[in-house]
């Protein structure tokens, strides 16, 4: 065998062909991990948010139109109201996505203070409105809102701003505890004053995520998690209306009027959807079998009408949202951006999976809505606002990536690492 056969000579044409074949892979690699990587994060976050919001409007119309026929607003009443809140939320998303990081950081403390004031008004004044056994609405005239939704965003931003200032000391117990843990427990306590355990669990999830990502001492994190679990169990055991839900989850049902009625019919809806669903608008369980189907149990109507394929599509949308936010948090050098993004992701994605686990029977009914999809103006508007803030973070990091040699912004100077002081050389004898 000749040397040429062992080592064939590559011609310029062969090299050009090899380069042409590798170009698509190089473009894909540059998209995923190159300087344009943040474009993928923005696409995942924005695309999944738009898809979930649009699907939510459709499902609110489908799930509420039957029972709303006899109301003053007619079959389209709740849908039109949710559409107005969606437009307001998208406007807030666009506004906050253009704000400088310094402005967002400056809003952290005022947002936290406002959340405390509003939650106090709900818990301790006649302005608090009780719905479904929980006093979590603030009613002023004909206007109603849920301050607990604003508290979730406020906690994520405030805890991130505080821990950024102490990020080099957060491994010390006292710096991890004060003031983030007392402040978070204050919000949780005010929410629990209105008996809203579901929202309190989501706030605890946000607080735990921020403390964990900040590098809190493992003992502090484990102790906080243990106290949270024990507290949730105790609050459940001490409240008869919560114990009834747990008994319903365990299958202790006596008649059709007990709390098993709603979760059981939710399971019927999911089971009857099959692979492809009964068709949009064709749900049978929304005909007064599932009370207020447009709220916490809207995922069951979605599963009945769009089938397993539709539910898996929703899960993939939330997964895309989580991946996009994770990429923003993992690609930044700013502790504030990283912690705030993780807090918002724990809120939106964590609450989504708590709701889906609830309606599918994995956990007892805790009463939390499905972000972007369930009916609720306060929840939708503030969720879209939170997404706008994460998009502002992505825009900020994109600008920094395009100008690697630029001087640090005023917003980032306090987050630059301390200079490394070399250790003195050892003296040799």
mmCIF file of C-alpha atoms in Angstrom, residues 10-409:
data_model
loop_
_atom_site.group_PDB
_atom_site.id
_atom_site.type_symbol
_atom_site.label_atom_id
_atom_site.label_comp_id
_atom_site.label_asym_id
_atom_site.label_seq_id
_atom_site.Cartn_x
_atom_site.Cartn_y
_atom_site.Cartn_z
ATOM 1 C CA UNK A 10 -6.486 16.761 1.196
ATOM 2 C CA UNK A 11 -7.138 19.168 -1.630
ATOM 3 C CA UNK A 12 -8.407 22.749 -1.163
ATOM 4 C CA UNK A 13 -11.783 21.580 -2.441
ATOM 5 C CA UNK A 14 -11.976 18.968 0.339
ATOM 6 C CA UNK A 15 -11.140 21.581 2.973
ATOM 7 C CA UNK A 16 -13.796 23.941 1.618
ATOM 8 C CA UNK A 17 -16.375 21.135 1.717
ATOM 9 C CA UNK A 18 -15.470 20.288 5.331
ATOM 10 C CA UNK A 19 -15.701 23.946 6.330
ATOM 11 C CA UNK A 20 -19.082 24.283 4.631
ATOM 12 C CA UNK A 21 -20.392 21.276 6.577
ATOM 13 C CA UNK A 22 -19.189 22.691 9.880
ATOM 14 C CA UNK A 23 -20.676 26.152 9.402
ATOM 15 C CA UNK A 24 -24.208 25.249 10.597
ATOM 16 C CA UNK A 25 -22.756 23.609 13.722
ATOM 17 C CA UNK A 26 -20.575 26.653 14.364
ATOM 18 C CA UNK A 27 -23.576 28.950 14.037
ATOM 19 C CA UNK A 28 -25.545 26.752 16.438
ATOM 20 C CA UNK A 29 -22.660 26.774 18.919
ATOM 21 C CA UNK A 30 -22.351 30.545 18.706
ATOM 22 C CA UNK A 31 -26.094 30.815 19.339
ATOM 23 C CA UNK A 32 -26.007 28.543 22.381
ATOM 24 C CA UNK A 33 -22.728 29.543 24.009
ATOM 25 C CA UNK A 34 -21.311 32.490 22.120
ATOM 26 C CA UNK A 35 -21.718 36.223 22.518
ATOM 27 C CA UNK A 36 -25.252 35.950 21.191
ATOM 28 C CA UNK A 37 -26.151 33.431 23.903
ATOM 29 C CA UNK A 38 -28.295 35.980 25.748
ATOM 30 C CA UNK A 39 -30.476 36.229 22.651
ATOM 31 C CA UNK A 40 -31.461 32.613 23.256
ATOM 32 C CA UNK A 41 -32.290 33.382 26.893
ATOM 33 C CA UNK A 42 -34.475 36.324 25.883
ATOM 34 C CA UNK A 43 -36.160 34.176 23.243
ATOM 35 C CA UNK A 44 -36.914 31.432 25.762
ATOM 36 C CA UNK A 45 -38.207 33.850 28.404
ATOM 37 C CA UNK A 46 -40.210 36.065 26.058
ATOM 38 C CA UNK A 47 -41.549 33.235 23.903
ATOM 39 C CA UNK A 48 -42.708 31.074 26.798
ATOM 40 C CA UNK A 49 -44.274 34.063 28.585
ATOM 41 C CA UNK A 50 -46.199 35.111 25.485
ATOM 42 C CA UNK A 51 -47.344 31.540 24.837
ATOM 43 C CA UNK A 52 -48.517 30.987 28.414
ATOM 44 C CA UNK A 53 -50.296 34.369 28.582
ATOM 45 C CA UNK A 54 -52.092 33.850 25.282
ATOM 46 C CA UNK A 55 -53.078 30.312 26.244
ATOM 47 C CA UNK A 56 -54.249 31.619 29.608
ATOM 48 C CA UNK A 57 -56.607 34.104 27.973
ATOM 49 C CA UNK A 58 -58.063 31.368 25.769
ATOM 50 C CA UNK A 59 -58.534 29.012 28.714
ATOM 51 C CA UNK A 60 -60.094 31.717 30.907
ATOM 52 C CA UNK A 61 -62.655 32.314 28.149
ATOM 53 C CA UNK A 62 -63.328 28.610 27.732
ATOM 54 C CA UNK A 63 -63.521 27.732 31.429
ATOM 55 C CA UNK A 64 -65.586 30.743 32.571
ATOM 56 C CA UNK A 65 -68.020 31.306 29.698
ATOM 57 C CA UNK A 66 -70.578 28.716 30.857
ATOM 58 C CA UNK A 67 -71.049 29.832 34.470
ATOM 59 C CA UNK A 68 -70.749 33.523 33.525
ATOM 60 C CA UNK A 69 -73.744 33.450 31.186
ATOM 61 C CA UNK A 70 -76.135 34.659 33.865
ATOM 62 C CA UNK A 71 -73.850 37.374 35.237
ATOM 63 C CA UNK A 72 -73.889 41.043 34.350
ATOM 64 C CA UNK A 73 -70.775 40.761 32.187
ATOM 65 C CA UNK A 74 -72.059 37.834 30.161
ATOM 66 C CA UNK A 75 -69.982 34.941 28.845
ATOM 67 C CA UNK A 76 -67.114 37.247 27.852
ATOM 68 C CA UNK A 77 -67.022 39.261 31.086
ATOM 69 C CA UNK A 78 -64.091 37.550 32.838
ATOM 70 C CA UNK A 79 -62.223 37.137 29.562
ATOM 71 C CA UNK A 80 -62.417 40.837 28.724
ATOM 72 C CA UNK A 81 -61.362 41.781 32.244
ATOM 73 C CA UNK A 82 -58.396 39.394 32.104
ATOM 74 C CA UNK A 83 -57.463 40.785 28.682
ATOM 75 C CA UNK A 84 -57.306 44.316 30.099
ATOM 76 C CA UNK A 85 -55.025 43.116 32.888
ATOM 77 C CA UNK A 86 -52.886 41.289 30.325
ATOM 78 C CA UNK A 87 -52.480 44.493 28.311
ATOM 79 C CA UNK A 88 -51.526 46.373 31.486
ATOM 80 C CA UNK A 89 -49.081 43.602 32.375
ATOM 81 C CA UNK A 90 -47.458 43.653 28.949
ATOM 82 C CA UNK A 91 -47.083 47.418 29.219
ATOM 83 C CA UNK A 92 -45.398 46.941 32.610
ATOM 84 C CA UNK A 93 -43.189 44.228 31.098
ATOM 85 C CA UNK A 94 -42.007 46.549 28.337
ATOM 86 C CA UNK A 95 -41.470 49.417 30.782
ATOM 87 C CA UNK A 96 -39.449 47.437 33.312
ATOM 88 C CA UNK A 97 -37.443 45.653 30.625
ATOM 89 C CA UNK A 98 -35.990 49.052 29.636
ATOM 90 C CA UNK A 99 -35.135 50.275 33.136
ATOM 91 C CA UNK A 100 -31.486 50.532 34.214
ATOM 92 C CA UNK A 101 -30.411 48.033 36.849
ATOM 93 C CA UNK A 102 -29.727 50.852 39.315
ATOM 94 C CA UNK A 103 -33.360 51.940 39.139
ATOM 95 C CA UNK A 104 -34.622 48.408 39.738
ATOM 96 C CA UNK A 105 -32.253 48.018 42.670
ATOM 97 C CA UNK A 106 -33.450 51.335 44.103
ATOM 98 C CA UNK A 107 -37.033 50.062 44.039
ATOM 99 C CA UNK A 108 -36.226 47.096 46.303
ATOM 100 C CA UNK A 109 -36.636 48.768 49.700
ATOM 101 C CA UNK A 110 -39.705 50.891 48.738
ATOM 102 C CA UNK A 111 -41.337 47.760 47.251
ATOM 103 C CA UNK A 112 -40.714 45.829 50.455
ATOM 104 C CA UNK A 113 -42.114 48.632 52.612
ATOM 105 C CA UNK A 114 -45.185 48.981 50.386
ATOM 106 C CA UNK A 115 -45.784 45.220 50.572
ATOM 107 C CA UNK A 116 -45.682 45.341 54.386
ATOM 108 C CA UNK A 117 -48.156 48.246 54.466
ATOM 109 C CA UNK A 118 -50.602 46.654 52.025
ATOM 110 C CA UNK A 119 -50.489 43.253 53.735
ATOM 111 C CA UNK A 120 -51.082 44.972 57.087
ATOM 112 C CA UNK A 121 -54.128 46.727 55.663
ATOM 113 C CA UNK A 122 -55.479 43.369 54.486
ATOM 114 C CA UNK A 123 -54.810 41.579 57.777
ATOM 115 C CA UNK A 124 -55.731 44.224 60.344
ATOM 116 C CA UNK A 125 -58.236 46.642 58.802
ATOM 117 C CA UNK A 126 -61.770 46.378 57.404
ATOM 118 C CA UNK A 127 -60.283 46.833 53.922
ATOM 119 C CA UNK A 128 -59.330 43.157 53.920
ATOM 120 C CA UNK A 129 -61.758 41.031 51.901
ATOM 121 C CA UNK A 130 -62.283 37.337 52.608
ATOM 122 C CA UNK A 131 -62.711 35.042 49.601
ATOM 123 C CA UNK A 132 -62.865 31.273 49.910
ATOM 124 C CA UNK A 133 -61.877 31.328 53.579
ATOM 125 C CA UNK A 134 -58.699 33.378 52.986
ATOM 126 C CA UNK A 135 -58.415 37.091 53.724
ATOM 127 C CA UNK A 136 -55.924 37.999 51.014
ATOM 128 C CA UNK A 137 -57.746 40.679 49.027
ATOM 129 C CA UNK A 138 -57.582 44.434 49.519
ATOM 130 C CA UNK A 139 -60.839 46.137 48.615
ATOM 131 C CA UNK A 140 -61.045 49.903 48.111
ATOM 132 C CA UNK A 141 -64.402 50.896 46.683
ATOM 133 C CA UNK A 142 -65.019 48.709 43.664
ATOM 134 C CA UNK A 143 -61.313 47.978 43.167
ATOM 135 C CA UNK A 144 -59.719 44.776 44.449
ATOM 136 C CA UNK A 145 -56.168 43.500 44.380
ATOM 137 C CA UNK A 146 -54.027 40.837 46.046
ATOM 138 C CA UNK A 147 -51.072 42.476 47.830
ATOM 139 C CA UNK A 148 -49.599 39.026 48.432
ATOM 140 C CA UNK A 149 -48.740 38.846 44.705
ATOM 141 C CA UNK A 150 -46.769 42.087 45.005
ATOM 142 C CA UNK A 151 -45.088 40.695 48.130
ATOM 143 C CA UNK A 152 -43.570 37.833 46.123
ATOM 144 C CA UNK A 153 -41.810 40.212 43.731
ATOM 145 C CA UNK A 154 -40.879 42.605 46.528
ATOM 146 C CA UNK A 155 -39.287 39.804 48.560
ATOM 147 C CA UNK A 156 -37.190 38.605 45.616
ATOM 148 C CA UNK A 157 -35.850 42.105 44.869
ATOM 149 C CA UNK A 158 -35.367 43.173 48.486
ATOM 150 C CA UNK A 159 -33.595 39.991 49.598
ATOM 151 C CA UNK A 160 -31.315 40.190 46.539
ATOM 152 C CA UNK A 161 -30.433 43.823 47.243
ATOM 153 C CA UNK A 162 -29.652 43.142 50.914
ATOM 154 C CA UNK A 163 -27.642 39.984 50.295
ATOM 155 C CA UNK A 164 -25.680 41.698 47.520
ATOM 156 C CA UNK A 165 -24.373 44.193 50.073
ATOM 157 C CA UNK A 166 -23.343 41.391 52.392
ATOM 158 C CA UNK A 167 -22.474 38.694 49.863
ATOM 159 C CA UNK A 168 -18.933 38.285 51.191
ATOM 160 C CA UNK A 169 -20.279 37.848 54.734
ATOM 161 C CA UNK A 170 -23.410 35.831 54.043
ATOM 162 C CA UNK A 171 -21.740 32.563 55.080
ATOM 163 C CA UNK A 172 -21.664 33.948 58.622
ATOM 164 C CA UNK A 173 -24.843 33.053 60.463
ATOM 165 C CA UNK A 174 -25.701 36.497 61.834
ATOM 166 C CA UNK A 175 -25.250 38.189 58.460
ATOM 167 C CA UNK A 176 -27.428 35.568 56.775
ATOM 168 C CA UNK A 177 -30.148 35.931 59.376
ATOM 169 C CA UNK A 178 -30.334 39.712 59.689
ATOM 170 C CA UNK A 179 -32.279 41.330 58.161
ATOM 171 C CA UNK A 180 -33.316 38.983 55.332
ATOM 172 C CA UNK A 181 -34.777 36.163 57.394
ATOM 173 C CA UNK A 182 -36.771 38.393 59.804
ATOM 174 C CA UNK A 183 -38.022 40.470 56.870
ATOM 175 C CA UNK A 184 -39.110 37.397 54.955
ATOM 176 C CA UNK A 185 -40.798 35.931 58.004
ATOM 177 C CA UNK A 186 -42.609 39.250 58.520
ATOM 178 C CA UNK A 187 -44.173 39.000 55.052
ATOM 179 C CA UNK A 188 -45.022 35.335 55.599
ATOM 180 C CA UNK A 189 -46.584 36.138 58.979
ATOM 181 C CA UNK A 190 -48.737 38.922 57.516
ATOM 182 C CA UNK A 191 -49.947 36.574 54.780
ATOM 183 C CA UNK A 192 -50.706 33.876 57.349
ATOM 184 C CA UNK A 193 -52.703 36.428 59.341
ATOM 185 C CA UNK A 194 -55.181 36.127 56.487
ATOM 186 C CA UNK A 195 -55.013 32.291 56.608
ATOM 187 C CA UNK A 196 -53.440 32.048 53.140
ATOM 188 C CA UNK A 197 -51.115 29.070 53.612
ATOM 189 C CA UNK A 198 -50.594 28.536 49.871
ATOM 190 C CA UNK A 199 -49.131 32.005 49.308
ATOM 191 C CA UNK A 200 -47.052 31.678 52.486
ATOM 192 C CA UNK A 201 -45.498 28.490 51.066
ATOM 193 C CA UNK A 202 -44.554 30.286 47.845
ATOM 194 C CA UNK A 203 -42.995 33.173 49.805
ATOM 195 C CA UNK A 204 -41.002 30.647 51.853
ATOM 196 C CA UNK A 205 -39.864 29.035 48.600
ATOM 197 C CA UNK A 206 -38.646 32.399 47.250
ATOM 198 C CA UNK A 207 -36.821 33.172 50.491
ATOM 199 C CA UNK A 208 -35.207 29.721 50.626
ATOM 200 C CA UNK A 209 -34.051 29.932 47.000
ATOM 201 C CA UNK A 210 -32.410 33.337 47.486
ATOM 202 C CA UNK A 211 -30.686 32.299 50.719
ATOM 203 C CA UNK A 212 -29.433 29.054 49.180
ATOM 204 C CA UNK A 213 -28.047 30.677 46.017
ATOM 205 C CA UNK A 214 -26.403 33.416 48.094
ATOM 206 C CA UNK A 215 -24.282 30.754 49.791
ATOM 207 C CA UNK A 216 -25.911 30.820 53.197
ATOM 208 C CA UNK A 217 -24.379 28.484 55.743
ATOM 209 C CA UNK A 218 -25.813 25.015 55.268
ATOM 210 C CA UNK A 219 -26.951 24.808 58.885
ATOM 211 C CA UNK A 220 -28.993 28.005 58.545
ATOM 212 C CA UNK A 221 -30.615 26.782 55.345
ATOM 213 C CA UNK A 222 -31.457 23.364 56.810
ATOM 214 C CA UNK A 223 -32.853 24.935 59.986
ATOM 215 C CA UNK A 224 -35.011 27.359 57.974
ATOM 216 C CA UNK A 225 -36.315 24.524 55.780
ATOM 217 C CA UNK A 226 -37.109 22.375 58.822
ATOM 218 C CA UNK A 227 -38.931 25.217 60.577
ATOM 219 C CA UNK A 228 -40.919 25.906 57.407
ATOM 220 C CA UNK A 229 -42.014 22.291 57.039
ATOM 221 C CA UNK A 230 -42.891 21.918 60.728
ATOM 222 C CA UNK A 231 -44.768 25.237 60.678
ATOM 223 C CA UNK A 232 -46.795 24.227 57.604
ATOM 224 C CA UNK A 233 -47.724 20.917 59.225
ATOM 225 C CA UNK A 234 -48.676 22.605 62.501
ATOM 226 C CA UNK A 235 -50.789 25.238 60.757
ATOM 227 C CA UNK A 236 -52.546 22.474 58.847
ATOM 228 C CA UNK A 237 -53.268 20.408 61.939
ATOM 229 C CA UNK A 238 -54.561 23.411 63.887
ATOM 230 C CA UNK A 239 -56.941 24.601 61.160
ATOM 231 C CA UNK A 240 -60.051 22.438 60.581
ATOM 232 C CA UNK A 241 -60.601 23.715 57.026
ATOM 233 C CA UNK A 242 -57.058 22.704 56.073
ATOM 234 C CA UNK A 243 -57.369 19.301 57.734
ATOM 235 C CA UNK A 244 -60.484 18.686 55.654
ATOM 236 C CA UNK A 245 -58.424 19.239 52.508
ATOM 237 C CA UNK A 246 -55.763 16.814 53.712
ATOM 238 C CA UNK A 247 -58.436 14.217 54.484
ATOM 239 C CA UNK A 248 -59.889 14.739 51.010
ATOM 240 C CA UNK A 249 -56.422 14.227 49.533
ATOM 241 C CA UNK A 250 -56.134 10.962 51.488
ATOM 242 C CA UNK A 251 -59.469 9.843 50.061
ATOM 243 C CA UNK A 252 -61.609 10.249 53.186
ATOM 244 C CA UNK A 253 -64.833 11.313 51.453
ATOM 245 C CA UNK A 254 -68.325 10.884 52.815
ATOM 246 C CA UNK A 255 -70.663 12.469 50.244
ATOM 247 C CA UNK A 256 -70.639 14.517 47.069
ATOM 248 C CA UNK A 257 -70.732 17.825 48.928
ATOM 249 C CA UNK A 258 -67.440 17.329 50.766
ATOM 250 C CA UNK A 259 -64.051 18.790 49.697
ATOM 251 C CA UNK A 260 -63.374 15.703 47.557
ATOM 252 C CA UNK A 261 -65.851 17.053 44.998
ATOM 253 C CA UNK A 262 -63.526 19.589 43.386
ATOM 254 C CA UNK A 263 -60.284 17.531 43.243
ATOM 255 C CA UNK A 264 -62.161 14.406 42.157
ATOM 256 C CA UNK A 265 -63.805 16.156 39.237
ATOM 257 C CA UNK A 266 -60.475 17.743 38.406
ATOM 258 C CA UNK A 267 -59.038 14.256 38.056
ATOM 259 C CA UNK A 268 -62.040 13.241 35.933
ATOM 260 C CA UNK A 269 -61.314 16.155 33.633
ATOM 261 C CA UNK A 270 -57.637 15.248 33.247
ATOM 262 C CA UNK A 271 -58.454 11.576 32.709
ATOM 263 C CA UNK A 272 -61.151 12.203 30.097
ATOM 264 C CA UNK A 273 -58.854 14.402 28.007
ATOM 265 C CA UNK A 274 -56.882 11.461 26.635
ATOM 266 C CA UNK A 275 -54.048 12.147 24.239
ATOM 267 C CA UNK A 276 -55.608 14.917 22.144
ATOM 268 C CA UNK A 277 -58.408 16.229 24.348
ATOM 269 C CA UNK A 278 -62.113 16.712 23.805
ATOM 270 C CA UNK A 279 -61.513 19.887 21.814
ATOM 271 C CA UNK A 280 -61.214 23.537 22.745
ATOM 272 C CA UNK A 281 -64.389 24.657 24.491
ATOM 273 C CA UNK A 282 -65.751 21.116 24.793
ATOM 274 C CA UNK A 283 -65.059 20.488 28.497
ATOM 275 C CA UNK A 284 -67.876 18.800 30.407
ATOM 276 C CA UNK A 285 -66.476 19.365 33.893
ATOM 277 C CA UNK A 286 -66.652 23.166 33.575
ATOM 278 C CA UNK A 287 -70.447 22.896 33.678
ATOM 279 C CA UNK A 288 -70.494 23.598 37.445
ATOM 280 C CA UNK A 289 -68.691 20.371 38.338
ATOM 281 C CA UNK A 290 -65.474 22.233 39.181
ATOM 282 C CA UNK A 291 -66.205 25.379 41.217
ATOM 283 C CA UNK A 292 -64.530 28.482 39.738
ATOM 284 C CA UNK A 293 -62.770 26.405 37.118
ATOM 285 C CA UNK A 294 -61.008 29.483 35.725
ATOM 286 C CA UNK A 295 -58.905 29.874 38.880
ATOM 287 C CA UNK A 296 -56.784 27.271 40.668
ATOM 288 C CA UNK A 297 -58.122 24.267 38.731
ATOM 289 C CA UNK A 298 -57.851 25.740 35.236
ATOM 290 C CA UNK A 299 -55.111 23.231 34.393
ATOM 291 C CA UNK A 300 -57.677 20.411 34.633
ATOM 292 C CA UNK A 301 -59.913 22.119 32.071
ATOM 293 C CA UNK A 302 -56.875 22.606 29.867
ATOM 294 C CA UNK A 303 -56.055 18.912 30.147
ATOM 295 C CA UNK A 304 -59.622 17.905 29.329
ATOM 296 C CA UNK A 305 -59.860 20.112 26.256
ATOM 297 C CA UNK A 306 -56.285 19.885 24.910
ATOM 298 C CA UNK A 307 -55.347 16.456 26.226
ATOM 299 C CA UNK A 308 -51.982 15.124 27.313
ATOM 300 C CA UNK A 309 -50.308 16.906 24.407
ATOM 301 C CA UNK A 310 -51.598 20.260 25.632
ATOM 302 C CA UNK A 311 -50.530 19.674 29.232
ATOM 303 C CA UNK A 312 -47.062 18.566 28.140
ATOM 304 C CA UNK A 313 -46.819 21.708 26.004
ATOM 305 C CA UNK A 314 -47.568 23.827 29.072
ATOM 306 C CA UNK A 315 -44.919 21.959 31.077
ATOM 307 C CA UNK A 316 -42.378 22.531 28.297
ATOM 308 C CA UNK A 317 -43.235 26.239 28.264
ATOM 309 C CA UNK A 318 -42.537 26.514 31.989
ATOM 310 C CA UNK A 319 -39.339 24.511 31.490
ATOM 311 C CA UNK A 320 -38.253 26.933 28.741
ATOM 312 C CA UNK A 321 -38.984 29.849 31.075
ATOM 313 C CA UNK A 322 -36.862 28.221 33.796
ATOM 314 C CA UNK A 323 -33.982 27.511 31.400
ATOM 315 C CA UNK A 324 -34.004 31.071 30.090
ATOM 316 C CA UNK A 325 -33.964 32.566 33.592
ATOM 317 C CA UNK A 326 -31.288 30.127 34.709
ATOM 318 C CA UNK A 327 -29.066 31.199 31.810
ATOM 319 C CA UNK A 328 -29.461 34.849 32.796
ATOM 320 C CA UNK A 329 -28.602 34.067 36.428
ATOM 321 C CA UNK A 330 -25.685 31.797 35.553
ATOM 322 C CA UNK A 331 -24.158 34.212 33.057
ATOM 323 C CA UNK A 332 -23.916 37.293 35.270
ATOM 324 C CA UNK A 333 -21.250 38.530 37.642
ATOM 325 C CA UNK A 334 -23.700 40.723 39.567
ATOM 326 C CA UNK A 335 -24.938 39.151 42.823
ATOM 327 C CA UNK A 336 -28.102 41.273 42.679
ATOM 328 C CA UNK A 337 -29.059 40.044 39.208
ATOM 329 C CA UNK A 338 -28.264 36.450 40.065
ATOM 330 C CA UNK A 339 -30.215 36.405 43.331
ATOM 331 C CA UNK A 340 -33.213 38.390 42.070
ATOM 332 C CA UNK A 341 -33.492 36.168 38.986
ATOM 333 C CA UNK A 342 -33.387 33.028 41.107
ATOM 334 C CA UNK A 343 -36.042 34.459 43.429
ATOM 335 C CA UNK A 344 -38.359 35.307 40.525
ATOM 336 C CA UNK A 345 -37.766 31.889 38.946
ATOM 337 C CA UNK A 346 -38.552 30.136 42.254
ATOM 338 C CA UNK A 347 -41.784 32.131 42.452
ATOM 339 C CA UNK A 348 -43.112 31.652 38.910
ATOM 340 C CA UNK A 349 -41.848 28.181 38.046
ATOM 341 C CA UNK A 350 -42.111 26.846 41.604
ATOM 342 C CA UNK A 351 -45.696 28.044 41.942
ATOM 343 C CA UNK A 352 -46.567 26.511 38.569
ATOM 344 C CA UNK A 353 -45.388 23.092 39.624
ATOM 345 C CA UNK A 354 -47.075 23.394 43.040
ATOM 346 C CA UNK A 355 -50.364 24.147 41.253
ATOM 347 C CA UNK A 356 -49.947 21.284 38.790
ATOM 348 C CA UNK A 357 -49.008 18.889 41.601
ATOM 349 C CA UNK A 358 -52.080 20.078 43.514
ATOM 350 C CA UNK A 359 -54.634 19.535 40.744
ATOM 351 C CA UNK A 360 -53.114 16.182 39.745
ATOM 352 C CA UNK A 361 -53.420 14.842 43.295
ATOM 353 C CA UNK A 362 -49.722 14.706 44.175
ATOM 354 C CA UNK A 363 -50.186 17.128 47.096
ATOM 355 C CA UNK A 364 -53.285 18.393 48.946
ATOM 356 C CA UNK A 365 -55.183 21.422 47.680
ATOM 357 C CA UNK A 366 -53.318 24.530 48.888
ATOM 358 C CA UNK A 367 -54.998 27.180 46.772
ATOM 359 C CA UNK A 368 -52.348 28.738 44.532
ATOM 360 C CA UNK A 369 -53.090 29.870 40.948
ATOM 361 C CA UNK A 370 -51.238 28.772 37.824
ATOM 362 C CA UNK A 371 -48.988 31.705 36.758
ATOM 363 C CA UNK A 372 -49.986 33.441 33.497
ATOM 364 C CA UNK A 373 -52.931 31.046 32.959
ATOM 365 C CA UNK A 374 -55.305 31.231 35.952
ATOM 366 C CA UNK A 375 -57.783 34.093 36.135
ATOM 367 C CA UNK A 376 -56.589 36.978 38.293
ATOM 368 C CA UNK A 377 -55.545 40.477 37.339
ATOM 369 C CA UNK A 378 -53.081 41.136 40.164
ATOM 370 C CA UNK A 379 -51.296 37.829 39.646
ATOM 371 C CA UNK A 380 -51.039 38.221 35.866
ATOM 372 C CA UNK A 381 -49.868 41.843 35.911
ATOM 373 C CA UNK A 382 -47.198 41.280 38.554
ATOM 374 C CA UNK A 383 -45.998 38.065 36.931
ATOM 375 C CA UNK A 384 -45.484 39.908 33.644
ATOM 376 C CA UNK A 385 -43.747 42.722 35.537
ATOM 377 C CA UNK A 386 -41.347 40.185 37.057
ATOM 378 C CA UNK A 387 -40.564 38.808 33.596
ATOM 379 C CA UNK A 388 -39.870 42.364 32.414
ATOM 380 C CA UNK A 389 -37.341 42.776 35.232
ATOM 381 C CA UNK A 390 -35.533 39.569 34.220
ATOM 382 C CA UNK A 391 -35.473 40.797 30.611
ATOM 383 C CA UNK A 392 -33.889 44.033 31.886
ATOM 384 C CA UNK A 393 -31.218 41.910 33.550
ATOM 385 C CA UNK A 394 -30.609 40.062 30.267
ATOM 386 C CA UNK A 395 -30.400 43.347 28.362
ATOM 387 C CA UNK A 396 -27.896 44.683 30.893
ATOM 388 C CA UNK A 397 -25.698 41.586 30.596
ATOM 389 C CA UNK A 398 -25.906 41.682 26.813
ATOM 390 C CA UNK A 399 -24.615 45.253 26.811
ATOM 391 C CA UNK A 400 -21.745 44.291 29.108
ATOM 392 C CA UNK A 401 -20.888 41.323 26.874
ATOM 393 C CA UNK A 402 -20.731 43.575 23.815
ATOM 394 C CA UNK A 403 -18.412 46.009 25.631
ATOM 395 C CA UNK A 404 -16.000 43.753 27.563
ATOM 396 C CA UNK A 405 -13.395 46.501 27.912
ATOM 397 C CA UNK A 406 -15.811 49.137 29.164
ATOM 398 C CA UNK A 407 -15.482 50.519 32.681
ATOM 399 C CA UNK A 408 -17.939 49.060 35.219
ATOM 400 C CA UNK A 409 -21.269 50.805 35.490
#
